[in-house]
PDB file of C-alpha atoms in Angstrom:
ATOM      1  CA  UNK A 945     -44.331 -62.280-179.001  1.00 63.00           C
ATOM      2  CA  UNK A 946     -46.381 -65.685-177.762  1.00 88.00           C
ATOM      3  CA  UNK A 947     -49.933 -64.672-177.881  1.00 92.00           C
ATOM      4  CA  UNK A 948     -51.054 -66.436-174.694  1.00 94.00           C
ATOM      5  CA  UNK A 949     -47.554 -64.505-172.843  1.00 96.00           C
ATOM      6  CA  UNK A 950     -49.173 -61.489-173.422  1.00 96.00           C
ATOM      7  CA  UNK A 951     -52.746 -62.358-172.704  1.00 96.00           C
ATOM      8  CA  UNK A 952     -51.612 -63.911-169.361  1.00 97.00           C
ATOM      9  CA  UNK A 953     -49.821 -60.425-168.492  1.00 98.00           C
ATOM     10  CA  UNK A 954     -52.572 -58.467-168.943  1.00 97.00           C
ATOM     11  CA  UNK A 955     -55.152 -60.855-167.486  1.00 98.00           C
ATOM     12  CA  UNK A 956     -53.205 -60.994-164.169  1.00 98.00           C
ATOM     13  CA  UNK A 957     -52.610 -56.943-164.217  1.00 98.00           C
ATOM     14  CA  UNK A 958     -55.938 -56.158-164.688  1.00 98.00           C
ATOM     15  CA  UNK A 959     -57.079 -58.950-162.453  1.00 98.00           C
ATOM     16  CA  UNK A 960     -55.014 -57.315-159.096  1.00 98.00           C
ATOM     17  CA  UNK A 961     -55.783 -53.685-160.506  1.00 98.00           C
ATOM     18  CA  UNK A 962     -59.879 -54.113-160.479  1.00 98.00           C
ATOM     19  CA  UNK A 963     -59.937 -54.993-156.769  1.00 96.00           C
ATOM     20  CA  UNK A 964     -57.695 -52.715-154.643  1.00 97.00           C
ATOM     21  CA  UNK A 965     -58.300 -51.775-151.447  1.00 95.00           C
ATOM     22  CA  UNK A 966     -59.938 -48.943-150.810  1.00 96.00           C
ATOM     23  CA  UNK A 967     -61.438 -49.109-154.312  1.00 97.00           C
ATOM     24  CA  UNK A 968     -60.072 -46.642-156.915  1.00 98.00           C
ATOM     25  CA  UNK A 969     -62.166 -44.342-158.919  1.00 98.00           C
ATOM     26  CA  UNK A 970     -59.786 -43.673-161.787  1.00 97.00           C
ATOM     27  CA  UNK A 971     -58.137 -46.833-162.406  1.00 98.00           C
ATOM     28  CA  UNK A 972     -57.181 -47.899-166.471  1.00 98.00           C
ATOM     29  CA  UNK A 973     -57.390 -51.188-168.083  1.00 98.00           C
ATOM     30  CA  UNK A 974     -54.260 -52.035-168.726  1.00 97.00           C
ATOM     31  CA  UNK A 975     -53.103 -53.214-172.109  1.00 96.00           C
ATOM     32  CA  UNK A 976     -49.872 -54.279-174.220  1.00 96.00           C
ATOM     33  CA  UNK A 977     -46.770 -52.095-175.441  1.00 95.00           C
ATOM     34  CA  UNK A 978     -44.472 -53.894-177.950  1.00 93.00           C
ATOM     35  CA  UNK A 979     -42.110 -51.085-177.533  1.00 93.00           C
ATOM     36  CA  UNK A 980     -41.984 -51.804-173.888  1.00 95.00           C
ATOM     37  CA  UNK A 981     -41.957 -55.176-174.129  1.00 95.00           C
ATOM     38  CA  UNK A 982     -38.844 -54.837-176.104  1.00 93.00           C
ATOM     39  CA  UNK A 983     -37.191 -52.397-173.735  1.00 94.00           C
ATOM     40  CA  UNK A 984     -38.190 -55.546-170.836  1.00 96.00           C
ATOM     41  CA  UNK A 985     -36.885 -58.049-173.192  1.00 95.00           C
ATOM     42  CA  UNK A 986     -33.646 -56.374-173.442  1.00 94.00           C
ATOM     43  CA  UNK A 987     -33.229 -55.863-170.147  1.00 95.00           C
ATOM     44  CA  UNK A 988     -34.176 -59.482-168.962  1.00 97.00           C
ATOM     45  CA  UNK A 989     -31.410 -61.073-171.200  1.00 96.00           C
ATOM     46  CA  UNK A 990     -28.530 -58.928-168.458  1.00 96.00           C
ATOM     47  CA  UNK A 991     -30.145 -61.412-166.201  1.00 97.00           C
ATOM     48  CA  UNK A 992     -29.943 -58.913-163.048  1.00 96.00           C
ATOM     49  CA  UNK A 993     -32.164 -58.054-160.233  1.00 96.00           C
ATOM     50  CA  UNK A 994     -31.341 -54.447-160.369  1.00 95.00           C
ATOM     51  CA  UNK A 995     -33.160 -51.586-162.307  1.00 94.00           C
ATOM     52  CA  UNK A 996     -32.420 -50.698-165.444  1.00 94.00           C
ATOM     53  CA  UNK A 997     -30.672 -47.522-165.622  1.00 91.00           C
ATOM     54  CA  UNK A 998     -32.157 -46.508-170.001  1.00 87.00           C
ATOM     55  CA  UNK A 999     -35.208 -46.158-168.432  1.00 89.00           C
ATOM     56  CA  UNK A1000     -34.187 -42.583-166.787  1.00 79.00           C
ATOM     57  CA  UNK A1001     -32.981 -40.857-169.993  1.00 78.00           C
ATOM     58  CA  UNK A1002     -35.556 -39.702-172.504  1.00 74.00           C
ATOM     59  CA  UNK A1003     -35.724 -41.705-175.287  1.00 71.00           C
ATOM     60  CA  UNK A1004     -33.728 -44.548-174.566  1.00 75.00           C
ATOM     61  CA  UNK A1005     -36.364 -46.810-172.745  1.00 79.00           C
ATOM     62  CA  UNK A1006     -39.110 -46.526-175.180  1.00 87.00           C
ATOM     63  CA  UNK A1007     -39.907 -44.260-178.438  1.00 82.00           C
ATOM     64  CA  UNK A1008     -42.828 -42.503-177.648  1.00 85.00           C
ATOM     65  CA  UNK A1009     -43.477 -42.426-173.631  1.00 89.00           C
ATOM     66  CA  UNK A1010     -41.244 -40.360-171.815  1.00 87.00           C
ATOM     67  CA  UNK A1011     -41.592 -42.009-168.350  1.00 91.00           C
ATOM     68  CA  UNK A1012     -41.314 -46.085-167.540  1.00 94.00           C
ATOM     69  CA  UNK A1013     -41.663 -47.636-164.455  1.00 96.00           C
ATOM     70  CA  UNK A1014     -40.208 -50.980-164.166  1.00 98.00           C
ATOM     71  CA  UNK A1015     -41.264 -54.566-162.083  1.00 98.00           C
ATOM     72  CA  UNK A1016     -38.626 -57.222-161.673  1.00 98.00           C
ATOM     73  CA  UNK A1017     -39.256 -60.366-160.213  1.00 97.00           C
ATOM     74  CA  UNK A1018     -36.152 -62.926-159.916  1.00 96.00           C
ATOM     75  CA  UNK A1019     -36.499 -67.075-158.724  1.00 94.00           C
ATOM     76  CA  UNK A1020     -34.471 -69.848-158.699  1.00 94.00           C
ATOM     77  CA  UNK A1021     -35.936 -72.518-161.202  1.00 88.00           C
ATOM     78  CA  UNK A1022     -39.030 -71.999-163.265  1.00 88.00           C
ATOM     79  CA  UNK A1023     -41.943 -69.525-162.475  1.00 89.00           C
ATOM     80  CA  UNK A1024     -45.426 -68.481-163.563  1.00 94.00           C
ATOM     81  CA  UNK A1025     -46.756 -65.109-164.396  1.00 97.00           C
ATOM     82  CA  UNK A1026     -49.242 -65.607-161.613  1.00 96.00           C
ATOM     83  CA  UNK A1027     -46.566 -66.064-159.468  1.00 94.00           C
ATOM     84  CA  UNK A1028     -44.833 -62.684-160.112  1.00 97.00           C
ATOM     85  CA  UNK A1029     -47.389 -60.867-160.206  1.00 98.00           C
ATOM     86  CA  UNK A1030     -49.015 -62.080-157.181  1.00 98.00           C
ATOM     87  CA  UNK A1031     -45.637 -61.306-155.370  1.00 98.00           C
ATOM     88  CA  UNK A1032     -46.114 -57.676-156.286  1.00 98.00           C
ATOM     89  CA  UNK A1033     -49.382 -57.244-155.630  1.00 98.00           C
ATOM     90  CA  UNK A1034     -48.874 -58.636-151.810  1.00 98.00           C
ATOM     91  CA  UNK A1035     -46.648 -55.675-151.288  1.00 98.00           C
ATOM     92  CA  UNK A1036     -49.992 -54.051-150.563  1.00 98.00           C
ATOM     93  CA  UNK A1037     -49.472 -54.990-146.802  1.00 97.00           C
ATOM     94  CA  UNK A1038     -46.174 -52.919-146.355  1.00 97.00           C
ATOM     95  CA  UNK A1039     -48.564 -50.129-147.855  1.00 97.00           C
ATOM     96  CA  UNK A1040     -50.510 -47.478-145.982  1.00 96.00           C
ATOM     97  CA  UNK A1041     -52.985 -46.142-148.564  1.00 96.00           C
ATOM     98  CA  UNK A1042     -53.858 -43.513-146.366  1.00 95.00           C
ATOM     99  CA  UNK A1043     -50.347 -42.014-145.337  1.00 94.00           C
ATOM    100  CA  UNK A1044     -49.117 -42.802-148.429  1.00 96.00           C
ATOM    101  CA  UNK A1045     -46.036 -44.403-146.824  1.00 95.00           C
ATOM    102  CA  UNK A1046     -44.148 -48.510-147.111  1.00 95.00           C
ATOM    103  CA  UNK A1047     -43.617 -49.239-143.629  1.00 92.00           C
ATOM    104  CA  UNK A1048     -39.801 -48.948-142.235  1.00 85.00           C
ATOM    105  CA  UNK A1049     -38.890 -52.130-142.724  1.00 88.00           C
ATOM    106  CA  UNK A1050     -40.465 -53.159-146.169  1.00 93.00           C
ATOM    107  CA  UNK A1051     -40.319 -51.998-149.711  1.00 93.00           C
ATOM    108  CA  UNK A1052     -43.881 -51.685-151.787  1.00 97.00           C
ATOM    109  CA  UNK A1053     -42.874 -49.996-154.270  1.00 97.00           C
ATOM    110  CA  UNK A1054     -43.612 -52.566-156.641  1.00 98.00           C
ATOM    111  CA  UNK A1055     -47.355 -52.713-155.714  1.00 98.00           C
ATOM    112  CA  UNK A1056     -47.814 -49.187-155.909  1.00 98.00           C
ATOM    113  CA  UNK A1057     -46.444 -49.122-159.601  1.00 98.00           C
ATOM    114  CA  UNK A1058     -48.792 -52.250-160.423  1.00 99.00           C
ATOM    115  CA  UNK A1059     -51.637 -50.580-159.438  1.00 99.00           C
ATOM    116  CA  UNK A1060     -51.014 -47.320-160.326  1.00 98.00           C
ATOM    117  CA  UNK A1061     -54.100 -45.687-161.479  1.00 98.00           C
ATOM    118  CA  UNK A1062     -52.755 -43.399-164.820  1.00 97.00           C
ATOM    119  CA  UNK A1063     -50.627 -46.168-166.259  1.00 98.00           C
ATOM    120  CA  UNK A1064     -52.473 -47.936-168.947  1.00 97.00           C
ATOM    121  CA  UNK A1065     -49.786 -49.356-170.685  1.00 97.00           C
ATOM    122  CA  UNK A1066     -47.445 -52.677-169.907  1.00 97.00           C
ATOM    123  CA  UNK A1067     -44.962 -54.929-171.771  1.00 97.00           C
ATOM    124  CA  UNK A1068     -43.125 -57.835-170.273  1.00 98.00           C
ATOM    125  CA  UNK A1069     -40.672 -60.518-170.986  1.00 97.00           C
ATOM    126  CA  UNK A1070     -38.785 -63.707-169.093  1.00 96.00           C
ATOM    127  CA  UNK A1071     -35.714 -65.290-169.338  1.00 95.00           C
ATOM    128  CA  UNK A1072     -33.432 -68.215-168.135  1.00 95.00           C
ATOM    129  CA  UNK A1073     -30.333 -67.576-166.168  1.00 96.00           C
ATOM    130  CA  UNK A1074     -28.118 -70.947-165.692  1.00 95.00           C
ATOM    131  CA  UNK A1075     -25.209 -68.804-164.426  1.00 94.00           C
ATOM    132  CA  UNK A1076     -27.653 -66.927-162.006  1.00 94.00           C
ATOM    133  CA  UNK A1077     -29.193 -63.338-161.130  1.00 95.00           C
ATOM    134  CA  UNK A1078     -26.970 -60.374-160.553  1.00 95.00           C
ATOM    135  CA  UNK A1079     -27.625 -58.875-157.647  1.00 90.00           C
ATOM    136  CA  UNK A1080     -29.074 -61.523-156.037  1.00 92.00           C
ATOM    137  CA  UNK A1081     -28.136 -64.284-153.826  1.00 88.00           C
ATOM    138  CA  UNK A1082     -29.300 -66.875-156.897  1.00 92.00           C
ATOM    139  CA  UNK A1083     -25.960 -68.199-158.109  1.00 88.00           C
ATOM    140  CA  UNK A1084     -27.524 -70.557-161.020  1.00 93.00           C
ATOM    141  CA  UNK A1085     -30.556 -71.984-162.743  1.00 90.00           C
ATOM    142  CA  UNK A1086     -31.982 -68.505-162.137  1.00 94.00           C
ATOM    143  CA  UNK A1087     -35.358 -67.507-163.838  1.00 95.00           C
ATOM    144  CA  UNK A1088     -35.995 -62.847-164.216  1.00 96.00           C
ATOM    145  CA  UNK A1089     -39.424 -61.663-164.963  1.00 98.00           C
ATOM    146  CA  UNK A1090     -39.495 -57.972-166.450  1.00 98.00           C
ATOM    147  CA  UNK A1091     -42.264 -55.737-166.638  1.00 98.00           C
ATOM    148  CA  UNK A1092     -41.885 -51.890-167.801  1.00 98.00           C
ATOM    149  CA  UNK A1093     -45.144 -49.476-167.389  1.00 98.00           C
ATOM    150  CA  UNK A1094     -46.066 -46.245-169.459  1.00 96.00           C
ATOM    151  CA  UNK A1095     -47.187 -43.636-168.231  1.00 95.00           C
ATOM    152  CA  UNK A1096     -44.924 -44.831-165.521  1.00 96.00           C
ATOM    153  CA  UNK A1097     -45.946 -44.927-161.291  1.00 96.00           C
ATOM    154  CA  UNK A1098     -44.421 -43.695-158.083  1.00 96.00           C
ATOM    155  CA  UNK A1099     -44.587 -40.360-158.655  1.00 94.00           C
ATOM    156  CA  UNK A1100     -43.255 -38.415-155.216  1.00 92.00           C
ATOM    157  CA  UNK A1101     -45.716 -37.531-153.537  1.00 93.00           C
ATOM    158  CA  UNK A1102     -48.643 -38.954-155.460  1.00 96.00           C
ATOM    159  CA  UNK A1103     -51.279 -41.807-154.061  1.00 97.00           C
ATOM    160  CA  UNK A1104     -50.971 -44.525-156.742  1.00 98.00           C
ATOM    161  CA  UNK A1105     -54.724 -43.854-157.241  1.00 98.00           C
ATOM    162  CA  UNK A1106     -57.949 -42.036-156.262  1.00 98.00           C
ATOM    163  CA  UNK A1107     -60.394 -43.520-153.930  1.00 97.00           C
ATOM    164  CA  UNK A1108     -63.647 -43.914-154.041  1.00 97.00           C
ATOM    165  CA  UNK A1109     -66.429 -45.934-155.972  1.00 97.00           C
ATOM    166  CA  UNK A1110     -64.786 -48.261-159.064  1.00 97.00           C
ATOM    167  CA  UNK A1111     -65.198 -46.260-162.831  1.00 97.00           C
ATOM    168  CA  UNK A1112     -66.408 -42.958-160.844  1.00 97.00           C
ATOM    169  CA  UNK A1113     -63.748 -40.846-162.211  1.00 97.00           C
ATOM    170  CA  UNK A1114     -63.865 -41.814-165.700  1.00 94.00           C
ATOM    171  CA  UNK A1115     -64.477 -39.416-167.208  1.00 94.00           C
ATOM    172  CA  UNK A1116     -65.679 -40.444-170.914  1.00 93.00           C
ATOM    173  CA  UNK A1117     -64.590 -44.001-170.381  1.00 95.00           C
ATOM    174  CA  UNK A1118     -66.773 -46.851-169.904  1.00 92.00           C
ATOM    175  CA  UNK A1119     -66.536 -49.352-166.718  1.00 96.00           C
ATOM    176  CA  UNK A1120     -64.900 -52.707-167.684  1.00 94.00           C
ATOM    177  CA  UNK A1121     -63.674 -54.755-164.477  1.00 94.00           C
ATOM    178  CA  UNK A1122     -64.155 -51.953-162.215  1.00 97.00           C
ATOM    179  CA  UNK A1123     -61.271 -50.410-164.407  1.00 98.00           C
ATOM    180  CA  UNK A1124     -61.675 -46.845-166.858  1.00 97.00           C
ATOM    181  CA  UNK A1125     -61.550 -48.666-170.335  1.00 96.00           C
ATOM    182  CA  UNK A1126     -61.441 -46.738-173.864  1.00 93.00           C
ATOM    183  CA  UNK A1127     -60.741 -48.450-176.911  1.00 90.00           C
ATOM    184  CA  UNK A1128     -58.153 -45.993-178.834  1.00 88.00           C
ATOM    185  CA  UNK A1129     -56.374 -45.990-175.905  1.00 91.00           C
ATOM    186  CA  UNK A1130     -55.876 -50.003-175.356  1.00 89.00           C
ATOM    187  CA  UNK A1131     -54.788 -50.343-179.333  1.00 81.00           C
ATOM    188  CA  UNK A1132     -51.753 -52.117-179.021  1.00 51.00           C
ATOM    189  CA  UNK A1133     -48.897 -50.200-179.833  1.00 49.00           C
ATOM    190  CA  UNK A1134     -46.287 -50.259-182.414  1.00 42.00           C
ATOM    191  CA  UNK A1135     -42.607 -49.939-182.139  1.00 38.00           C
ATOM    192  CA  UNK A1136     -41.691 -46.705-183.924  1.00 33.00           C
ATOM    193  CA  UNK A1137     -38.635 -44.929-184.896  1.00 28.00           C
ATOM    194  CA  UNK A1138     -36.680 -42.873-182.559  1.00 31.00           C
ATOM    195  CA  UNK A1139     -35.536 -45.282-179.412  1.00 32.00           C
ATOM    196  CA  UNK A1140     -31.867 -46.223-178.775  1.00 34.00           C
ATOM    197  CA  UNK A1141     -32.564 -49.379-177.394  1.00 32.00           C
ATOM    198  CA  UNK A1142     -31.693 -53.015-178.921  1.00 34.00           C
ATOM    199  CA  UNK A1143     -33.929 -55.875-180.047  1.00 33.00           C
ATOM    200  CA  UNK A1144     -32.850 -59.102-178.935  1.00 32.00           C
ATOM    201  CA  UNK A1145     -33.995 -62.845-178.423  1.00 31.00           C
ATOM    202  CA  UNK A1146     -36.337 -63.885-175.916  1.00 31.00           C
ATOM    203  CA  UNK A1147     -38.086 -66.834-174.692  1.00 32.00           C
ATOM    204  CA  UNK A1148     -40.994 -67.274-171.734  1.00 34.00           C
ATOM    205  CA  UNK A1149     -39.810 -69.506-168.995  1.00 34.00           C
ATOM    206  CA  UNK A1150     -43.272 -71.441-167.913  1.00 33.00           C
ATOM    207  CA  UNK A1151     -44.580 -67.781-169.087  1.00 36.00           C
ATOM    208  CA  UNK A1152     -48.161 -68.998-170.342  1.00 34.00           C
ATOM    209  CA  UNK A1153     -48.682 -71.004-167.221  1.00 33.00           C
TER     210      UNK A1153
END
């Protein structure tokens, strides 16, 4: 996996998680999977828009986690991580923090997952379409953007975080960002026996951009 790919992930994660609105008081520092990076890679190369369906049965979406959440973000042409990430993040306005509701009309889903508070974990991947996204109304030249999350978001029922004052429900953790950071914890993870899924190929699409 290209080093600066995964630095540019987790700088633009942890970026949008440290400044949410109302603040959060238990939010993680996100840092990188390989096995779910894998399970995003694999799912990226069906080149659809839709969700991928491994990531409800146990042990098929990743070896050790038993939840994943999932981000998609599909564009005709070339993209930037920025780009899809930003586009999540401004779900926030379809979001009402207090209620804990997307408005009628509009889906947020994909913010709430970003910024959900208990996932620490991420692992992304991109890849070119030429003969387009499924799903989608992008025929060709298509570019799909894949992020899976452990412990995984949008839990019914659940605020995506706590409020209050940044780092003030830490616990043990230290403040980094305005985001609860532990070392063992952010050790990047190893791919270990036990998961169903397939390797395959993968390349960034202007990922490091």
């Amino acid at each position: 996996m290209d080093a600066q790919f995964v630095k540019k992930c987790t700088e633009e994660h942890n970026e949008y998680r440290s400044k949410v609105k109302p603040g959060a008081s238990n939010m993680y520092f996100m840092s990188w999977d390989a096995g779910l990076a894998k399970t995003a890679r694999a799912w990226s190369k069906t080149c659809s828009s839709k969700h991928n369906p491994h990531l409800k049965r146990k042990g098929e979406a990743h070896p050790i986690f038993e939840t994943v959440g999932e981000n998609i973000y599909v564009i005709s042409g070339n993209f930037t991580i920025k780009d899809a990430v930003k586009a999540w993040y401004d779900e926030e306005k379809y979001y009402n923090f207090d209620d804990n509701k997307c408005n009628k009309k509009n889906m947020c889903e994909r913010y709430t997952q970003l910024v959900w508070g208990e996932t620490y974990k991420l692992g992304c991947a991109a890849n070119y379409c030429p003969k387009g996204i499924k799903g989608s109304k992008i025929e060709k030249d298509g570019s799909v953007f894949v992020c899976n999350y452990s412990p995984s978001g949008n839990r019914e029922g659940q605020p995506p975080y706590s409020k209050g004052a940044p780092c003030t429900a830490c616990g043990s953790d230290f403040c980094r960002e305005n985001l609860c950071s532990e070392p063992d914890r952010e050790g990047i993870s190893r791919i270990q026996a036990g998961g169903r899924y397939q390797e395959t190929e993968f390349s960034p699409i202007s990922a490091a951009s």
